XYZ file of C-alpha atoms in Angstrom:
545
model
C 8.649 -41.862 -14.128
C 10.612 -40.846 -10.408
C 12.646 -42.595 -10.920
C 13.291 -41.167 -14.099
C 12.996 -38.075 -13.003
C 15.652 -38.145 -9.995
C 17.852 -39.440 -12.626
C 17.850 -36.568 -14.438
C 18.058 -34.182 -11.568
C 21.386 -35.990 -10.466
C 23.170 -36.723 -14.004
C 22.117 -32.736 -13.763
C 23.763 -32.315 -10.469
C 26.981 -33.918 -11.635
C 27.270 -31.681 -15.359
C 26.865 -28.876 -12.719
C 29.973 -30.114 -10.711
C 31.607 -31.288 -13.596
C 32.194 -28.134 -15.067
C 32.422 -25.705 -12.213
C 34.613 -28.117 -11.205
C 37.112 -27.701 -14.240
C 35.963 -24.546 -14.859
C 37.121 -23.836 -11.430
C 38.199 -25.791 -8.805
C 41.384 -27.931 -11.599
C 41.623 -24.517 -13.478
C 42.684 -20.828 -13.402
C 41.132 -18.888 -16.297
C 44.443 -16.391 -17.027
C 44.149 -13.912 -20.274
C 46.954 -13.205 -22.297
C 47.974 -9.702 -21.789
C 50.123 -6.861 -24.022
C 54.457 -7.992 -23.832
C 53.167 -11.529 -22.694
C 54.676 -15.138 -23.170
C 54.411 -18.728 -21.336
C 57.909 -18.389 -19.926
C 57.527 -14.462 -18.095
C 54.372 -15.966 -16.406
C 56.114 -19.128 -15.909
C 58.173 -16.827 -13.657
C 55.533 -14.903 -12.143
C 52.442 -17.126 -11.740
C 53.042 -21.224 -11.243
C 54.895 -22.274 -8.228
C 57.998 -23.216 -9.797
C 59.019 -22.035 -13.668
C 60.135 -25.434 -14.724
C 55.817 -26.089 -15.333
C 55.709 -24.021 -18.199
C 55.519 -27.071 -21.325
C 52.469 -28.026 -18.750
C 50.599 -25.069 -19.573
C 51.657 -25.531 -23.430
C 50.305 -29.697 -23.485
C 47.082 -28.628 -21.351
C 46.005 -25.888 -23.449
C 47.281 -27.700 -26.789
C 49.894 -24.807 -27.672
C 52.192 -25.852 -30.150
C 54.003 -22.716 -30.549
C 54.368 -20.511 -27.434
C 54.844 -17.536 -29.667
C 52.266 -17.182 -31.150
C 50.218 -16.861 -28.563
C 47.695 -13.319 -28.656
C 47.047 -11.216 -26.271
C 43.636 -11.386 -24.928
C 43.372 -15.291 -25.323
C 42.675 -17.678 -22.440
C 45.071 -20.429 -21.663
C 43.416 -22.827 -18.901
C 46.542 -22.858 -16.041
C 46.368 -26.306 -13.684
C 45.682 -25.281 -9.738
C 47.766 -27.258 -8.576
C 50.651 -26.197 -9.956
C 49.909 -21.530 -9.744
C 50.910 -19.944 -7.262
C 48.883 -19.037 -4.988
C 48.492 -17.128 -1.000
C 45.537 -16.830 1.606
C 44.339 -13.339 1.728
C 41.765 -12.218 4.307
C 39.326 -9.616 4.901
C 39.287 -6.382 6.290
C 36.693 -4.436 8.728
C 36.423 -1.764 7.884
C 32.986 -0.107 9.109
C 30.625 -1.440 11.999
C 27.571 -0.420 13.328
C 25.140 -1.606 15.358
C 25.350 -4.971 16.829
C 27.220 -6.936 14.885
C 29.464 -10.744 15.605
C 31.815 -12.255 14.592
C 32.821 -16.776 14.682
C 36.073 -17.168 14.304
C 37.305 -20.644 12.631
C 35.746 -23.630 13.900
C 34.941 -21.957 17.529
C 31.026 -21.673 18.100
C 31.840 -18.431 20.716
C 30.354 -15.414 19.193
C 32.833 -11.966 19.626
C 31.981 -8.647 18.565
C 32.657 -7.034 15.570
C 34.744 -4.434 15.652
C 36.101 -2.596 12.719
C 39.724 -2.879 11.360
C 39.743 -6.998 12.795
C 40.941 -9.584 9.893
C 39.389 -12.177 8.574
C 40.451 -15.276 7.409
C 38.228 -18.207 5.654
C 36.123 -20.369 7.928
C 35.325 -17.181 9.431
C 31.541 -16.018 9.663
C 29.582 -12.584 11.085
C 26.008 -12.300 11.768
C 24.431 -8.649 12.285
C 21.757 -7.867 14.736
C 18.515 -5.838 14.252
C 19.825 -1.939 12.305
C 22.969 -3.126 11.979
C 25.609 -3.357 9.253
C 29.838 -4.559 8.818
C 31.715 -3.096 5.650
C 34.496 -5.473 4.354
C 36.505 -4.538 1.875
C 38.763 -7.730 -0.121
C 42.358 -7.519 -0.979
C 41.726 -6.383 -4.343
C 39.287 -3.799 -2.574
C 36.499 -5.676 -3.103
C 33.081 -4.372 -1.239
C 31.275 -6.500 0.900
C 28.016 -4.943 2.836
C 26.260 -7.045 5.281
C 22.742 -6.090 5.854
C 20.624 -6.593 9.648
C 19.772 -9.539 10.457
C 21.811 -11.732 7.890
C 24.761 -14.922 8.366
C 27.765 -14.838 5.914
C 30.985 -17.291 5.908
C 34.415 -15.955 4.183
C 35.107 -19.256 2.962
C 37.124 -19.869 0.224
C 39.278 -16.369 -0.039
C 43.001 -17.033 -1.942
C 45.259 -14.859 -4.038
C 45.874 -17.072 -7.615
C 49.400 -15.662 -9.476
C 52.146 -13.020 -8.087
C 53.196 -9.801 -8.635
C 50.753 -7.574 -10.437
C 49.034 -10.313 -12.085
C 47.257 -11.844 -8.858
C 43.663 -12.294 -9.176
C 41.194 -13.236 -6.416
C 39.837 -16.616 -5.456
C 36.565 -15.565 -3.298
C 33.911 -17.902 -2.708
C 31.180 -16.343 0.343
C 28.133 -18.472 1.779
C 25.833 -16.455 2.598
C 23.164 -18.368 5.103
C 20.311 -15.971 5.685
C 20.357 -12.375 5.590
C 20.715 -9.914 2.549
C 24.077 -8.496 1.229
C 24.837 -5.747 -1.071
C 28.592 -6.447 -3.571
C 30.943 -4.609 -5.401
C 33.066 -7.431 -6.634
C 36.684 -6.379 -8.244
C 36.319 -3.342 -8.341
C 39.639 -2.996 -10.723
C 38.200 -5.166 -13.874
C 40.973 -7.114 -12.814
C 40.471 -10.053 -16.416
C 41.185 -13.284 -13.742
C 39.220 -12.590 -10.459
C 36.565 -14.994 -10.398
C 34.126 -14.803 -7.013
C 31.307 -17.959 -6.050
C 28.222 -16.549 -3.641
C 26.563 -19.451 -2.541
C 22.565 -19.189 -0.873
C 20.213 -21.714 0.457
C 18.881 -22.299 -3.528
C 20.909 -21.161 -5.652
C 25.596 -21.104 -6.507
C 26.558 -17.940 -8.378
C 29.636 -16.792 -10.217
C 30.504 -13.518 -10.844
C 33.818 -11.775 -12.547
C 33.559 -7.753 -12.074
C 29.715 -6.304 -11.013
C 27.671 -5.061 -9.372
C 24.638 -7.179 -6.939
C 22.899 -8.060 -4.665
C 21.522 -11.030 -2.671
C 18.514 -11.634 -0.641
C 17.767 -15.002 1.079
C 14.054 -15.615 2.402
C 13.454 -19.280 3.680
C 14.549 -21.918 -0.009
C 14.805 -19.119 -2.288
C 17.364 -16.863 -3.422
C 16.673 -13.056 -5.289
C 19.699 -12.085 -7.444
C 19.735 -8.204 -8.390
C 22.578 -6.785 -10.942
C 23.339 -3.832 -10.718
C 25.853 -3.910 -13.026
C 27.997 -6.523 -15.602
C 26.923 -9.945 -15.176
C 26.074 -12.609 -12.816
C 25.600 -16.754 -14.051
C 23.277 -18.308 -11.525
C 22.499 -21.610 -11.598
C 21.747 -24.690 -9.181
C 20.374 -28.337 -9.837
C 17.483 -26.696 -12.069
C 19.128 -24.702 -14.848
C 21.297 -21.163 -15.029
C 20.513 -17.982 -16.543
C 23.002 -15.379 -16.892
C 21.751 -11.641 -15.632
C 22.298 -8.776 -16.747
C 23.278 -5.265 -15.185
C 19.357 -3.618 -14.443
C 18.221 -7.094 -14.533
C 17.647 -10.153 -11.396
C 16.430 -12.950 -10.495
C 14.731 -15.742 -8.059
C 16.095 -18.685 -7.909
C 13.852 -21.192 -5.254
C 15.478 -25.198 -4.358
C 12.677 -26.836 -6.010
C 12.109 -24.823 -9.113
C 15.729 -23.152 -11.381
C 15.986 -19.781 -12.058
C 13.071 -18.254 -13.351
C 13.845 -15.708 -16.667
C 16.059 -12.100 -15.702
C 13.496 -9.203 -15.249
C 13.716 -6.169 -15.646
C 14.126 -4.021 -12.152
C 12.146 -1.686 -11.349
C 13.208 2.158 -12.352
C 13.300 3.536 -9.172
C 10.294 6.022 -7.811
C 10.257 9.637 -7.057
C 11.272 11.347 -4.222
C 9.741 14.815 -5.277
C 7.053 14.919 -2.082
C 9.212 13.723 0.201
C 10.231 16.206 2.559
C 13.462 18.143 3.071
C 12.934 18.778 6.860
C 10.629 17.005 9.344
C 10.046 18.852 12.822
C 7.613 16.717 13.826
C 8.008 13.595 15.243
C 6.461 11.009 15.060
C 5.221 11.470 11.431
C 4.217 9.522 8.502
C 5.410 9.867 5.606
C 3.541 8.195 2.285
C 5.589 7.267 -0.424
C 5.098 8.160 -4.472
C 2.744 5.072 -6.299
C 5.304 3.086 -8.750
C 3.701 1.337 -11.953
C 4.383 -2.388 -10.817
C 5.362 -2.080 -7.591
C 3.965 -4.493 -5.133
C 6.009 -3.040 -1.571
C 9.012 -0.326 -1.218
C 12.280 -1.077 0.343
C 13.313 2.121 2.436
C 16.485 2.493 4.417
C 17.053 4.889 6.944
C 20.991 6.595 7.090
C 23.146 8.645 9.121
C 25.850 8.701 6.398
C 25.111 9.277 2.928
C 27.155 5.815 2.116
C 23.909 3.714 4.324
C 26.457 2.363 5.863
C 24.671 3.000 9.616
C 21.721 2.516 9.288
C 18.435 3.984 11.422
C 15.779 1.919 9.369
C 15.574 -0.685 7.642
C 12.399 -2.013 6.696
C 9.456 -2.681 3.441
C 5.557 -1.127 3.486
C 3.152 -0.930 1.442
C 2.899 2.797 1.080
C 4.299 5.384 3.598
C 6.543 4.946 5.960
C 6.560 6.268 10.055
C 9.238 7.314 11.729
C 9.105 7.455 15.561
C 11.369 9.989 18.097
C 14.250 7.055 17.478
C 15.492 10.027 15.097
C 17.995 12.163 17.052
C 17.645 16.377 15.332
C 20.313 15.969 13.431
C 20.904 15.100 9.145
C 19.980 11.678 6.873
C 18.958 10.697 4.490
C 16.872 7.954 2.415
C 16.515 5.753 0.420
C 13.591 3.799 -1.803
C 13.882 1.091 -3.829
C 10.376 -0.660 -5.501
C 10.025 -4.474 -4.856
C 8.616 -5.558 -7.881
C 5.689 -9.255 -7.307
C 8.880 -11.710 -7.834
C 9.992 -9.730 -3.921
C 12.719 -7.979 -7.154
C 13.998 -5.025 -5.770
C 15.022 -2.306 -8.167
C 16.313 1.066 -8.372
C 17.254 3.508 -5.654
C 15.984 6.627 -5.021
C 18.369 8.824 -2.348
C 17.746 11.846 -0.848
C 19.069 13.885 2.278
C 17.040 15.285 4.752
C 17.374 17.353 8.134
C 15.189 15.952 11.622
C 14.396 19.291 13.305
C 12.092 18.099 16.389
C 13.762 19.415 19.336
C 13.000 21.617 21.827
C 9.253 19.475 21.800
C 5.941 21.845 21.997
C 4.235 23.113 25.046
C 1.273 21.200 25.028
C -1.682 23.963 25.528
C -3.374 23.426 28.970
C -6.132 26.451 28.632
C -8.355 27.194 26.954
C -8.280 24.699 24.641
C -9.738 23.602 21.313
C -13.057 26.131 19.677
C -12.840 26.370 23.208
C -15.944 29.106 23.826
C -14.984 32.404 24.978
C -15.415 35.820 26.081
C -14.212 39.684 25.457
C -12.181 40.791 27.891
C -9.023 39.671 29.719
C -7.829 36.028 28.814
C -6.065 33.598 30.559
C -3.478 30.714 28.336
C -1.995 28.722 30.141
C 0.371 25.561 28.638
C 2.011 22.128 30.569
C 6.492 22.662 31.664
C 8.620 21.374 28.667
C 11.719 20.328 31.203
C 14.120 21.164 28.306
C 13.125 24.418 28.142
C 14.107 27.188 28.943
C 11.468 29.802 27.657
C 8.449 28.946 25.705
C 6.929 32.162 22.519
C 3.730 32.317 23.125
C 2.038 33.610 19.686
C -1.898 35.104 19.345
C -3.350 35.447 16.079
C -6.661 35.718 13.302
C -5.672 33.727 10.873
C -4.914 29.765 10.851
C -1.338 30.503 8.419
C -0.275 33.304 10.747
C 0.759 35.833 8.626
C -1.822 38.360 10.660
C -0.205 37.973 14.349
C -1.543 39.500 16.946
C 0.714 39.064 19.944
C 3.726 37.410 20.194
C 5.221 36.788 23.560
C 8.867 35.203 24.812
C 7.971 34.257 28.501
C 9.814 32.571 31.923
C 6.775 31.251 32.280
C 3.967 28.977 31.421
C 0.770 31.473 31.224
C 0.147 34.768 30.195
C -3.163 37.105 29.910
C -3.882 38.586 26.866
C -6.082 41.478 26.611
C -8.712 40.564 23.203
C -11.360 43.941 23.096
C -12.791 42.584 19.398
C -14.931 39.520 19.294
C -14.376 36.450 16.107
C -12.049 33.742 16.101
C -8.327 33.646 16.831
C -5.660 30.952 16.566
C -3.170 30.790 18.745
C 0.027 28.152 19.111
C 3.222 27.456 21.749
C 6.729 27.428 21.002
C 9.768 25.910 23.373
C 13.256 27.944 23.638
C 16.335 26.494 24.481
C 18.826 27.890 26.604
C 21.944 28.258 24.014
C 18.564 30.454 21.820
C 17.658 27.128 19.974
C 13.310 27.357 18.911
C 11.772 24.520 18.336
C 8.642 23.640 16.047
C 5.386 25.414 16.905
C 3.404 23.046 18.707
C -0.313 22.344 17.111
C -2.650 25.169 16.347
C -5.150 25.912 18.999
C -8.713 28.043 17.851
C -11.026 29.968 19.861
C -14.342 31.866 19.711
C -13.957 35.072 21.314
C -17.458 36.638 21.942
C -19.236 39.891 22.961
C -20.213 39.843 26.474
C -23.453 39.807 26.566
C -25.321 43.370 27.367
C -26.763 44.452 31.171
C -30.364 44.582 30.381
C -31.955 48.654 30.863
C -34.680 47.854 33.289
C -38.184 49.869 32.344
C -40.382 51.153 35.649
C -42.463 47.907 37.427
C -46.169 47.697 36.356
C -48.904 47.074 39.067
C -51.971 45.360 37.885
C -54.925 43.736 39.815
C -53.141 41.147 40.968
C -49.786 40.601 38.643
C -46.296 42.586 39.263
C -45.131 43.162 36.149
C -41.300 43.168 35.199
C -40.083 44.382 31.509
C -36.514 45.976 29.957
C -34.689 46.441 27.133
C -34.763 43.416 24.801
C -29.971 42.742 24.120
C -29.763 41.725 21.258
C -28.328 37.473 21.016
C -29.868 36.890 24.279
C -30.337 33.456 25.178
C -31.854 34.264 28.349
C -32.253 36.672 30.763
C -32.257 36.476 34.101
C -34.673 37.828 36.162
C -34.905 38.448 40.409
C -36.971 40.093 42.750
C -35.977 40.613 46.143
C -36.998 42.253 50.126
C -33.166 43.201 50.809
C -30.748 45.511 48.475
C -28.496 42.802 49.416
C -30.545 39.738 47.230
C -30.600 37.103 50.244
C -34.198 36.882 50.646
C -35.324 36.826 47.402
C -39.124 37.210 46.822
C -38.279 35.330 42.434
C -35.894 34.922 40.937
C -36.183 33.067 37.194
C -35.547 32.567 33.654
C -37.320 33.377 30.537
C -36.125 34.217 26.719
C -38.568 36.916 26.344
C -38.378 40.868 27.812
C -41.098 40.445 30.498
C -42.190 38.524 33.420
C -45.066 38.449 34.968
C -45.463 37.214 38.807
C -48.435 37.142 40.980
C -48.539 40.749 43.302
C -46.732 40.898 45.820
C -47.813 42.528 49.975
C -47.207 45.919 49.592
C -43.875 46.922 50.917
C -40.394 48.724 49.387
C -38.584 45.361 47.068
C -35.163 45.645 45.041
C -35.500 44.796 40.732
C -32.327 43.133 38.744
C -31.641 41.332 36.230
C -28.731 40.421 33.561
C -28.822 38.495 30.020
C -26.979 34.562 29.169
C -25.846 34.261 26.242
C -26.180 30.419 23.617
C -23.384 29.614 25.124
C -24.208 29.233 29.081
C -21.738 32.581 30.058
C -23.816 35.228 32.173
C -23.023 38.403 32.124
C -23.030 41.531 34.349
C -26.197 41.745 37.054
C -28.408 45.426 35.772
C -28.475 48.496 39.154
C -31.154 46.957 41.697
C -33.357 49.314 41.145
C -35.920 50.021 44.114
C -39.558 50.744 43.803
C -42.465 50.244 46.311
C -45.471 47.789 46.162
C -48.861 49.659 47.678
C -51.802 48.266 49.318
C -53.965 46.642 47.154
C -56.661 49.488 48.720
C -56.858 52.212 52.299
C -59.771 51.203 53.927
C -57.874 48.407 56.911
C -55.839 51.151 57.160
C -58.610 54.246 58.010
C -60.656 51.426 60.191
C -57.405 50.518 61.906
C -56.277 54.444 62.353
C -59.259 54.904 63.187
C -60.105 52.113 65.947
C -56.619 52.956 67.581
C -57.606 56.735 68.337
C -61.076 55.153 69.983
C -58.849 53.378 71.730
C -56.610 56.523 72.605
C -59.734 58.714 73.992
């Protein structure tokens, strides 16, 4: 049974070979135009006009005068006038190398070069190369790809020359706009690891992944086949061919995704850009280029639902191109949008105060890190996060400033860099701060001595967490007798020895901010009894007598 299947595959392969040989290798199909005669085309297209009778016999034509315009005439290739053709290198972006013929040495590919049959081109990461064939067919070789120009010929002569080209894409991806002049007799053959494609005039994309090749036809018609079968793929459809199976039935390409939410201006890098979801899309091909034709590609990757632009993107104009990728790996129609990156000079990093830091009314200090590309800095302070109510806007040469904030509340500040040329970069991260009132100084009441206790009290202050109370025997408060904290508006301490004392206190809020001490109050603690003093005085007088 296995042997029978193998013979079937062999016969299919031989059949495809003979069919392609008969239609492509042995004959050239020429379409008769109004005014054409066999004798005219023999002089223009054949190596020698005397082969005109061979053409008639080959096509079983008895009366040459009855050939109508539009009739396809099969002309054996061995008698067709042919010339070797070349490929013109139009543009090169990134690291692209060429191998000329059998020479394995790799050389840099440069615009203006001419390539011939047998030459190979290899592109590196984020690198592309644009080629033009003699008939103005264009080929855009994408990054990390390898392409060989296997056959490059023109058939016929004069204005009726047609292109006969064979390309072998060994890995990677390429876009081709074949036969833009719509010459009816031009033929292109694309070979890959898993299938061959026959093209007359069309725009299409081909991508190679391991042992499979996908073909996405944008317009026209492409015939894709291998030893297991073949399919005709019309415009807006695609197919996938693997080594061990026939190409899948053509699948309609996904529509272009929406880029309405993609920002037209990007001020901060890196930034993550979300993509609008597209039904049936498993992932998305995202390309960012410096030119509208996507020859100078800066980013090319497949992502799930978002992608990141990093600091490699200089401030400039760019174009983004996105297409959905379905379950077969086929990439759909393109959505393209222009945008700009204006992310420089970068904003300075705030040093003080930090986000959500609690401060108090009065002079508040602000400072930030220096930015190398900045000549000046723009400082802005507002009462709202959107900076609609800007309270302070200062253009400064220094990296610090002080602002007097008299009213408690929530405030926001941000910083921007300004170059010597006056170009202002995007504002930095908005920093939120809270400003509390400075705790009021409590007003002390007269101290009271009660038996063996000393009671110190004061007027209660709203919003105070604790009070710090100090009692000292000197006005400089170097010799502290009492130093306590309490949440109540009074404190009782053991009665100190008689003498003069100094009393002061201050408020401390919930953030631990310590207000100013009150003015020290001097008071006297009298002796608990005057009898010892009277006795001492009396004894002293008697001793003096």
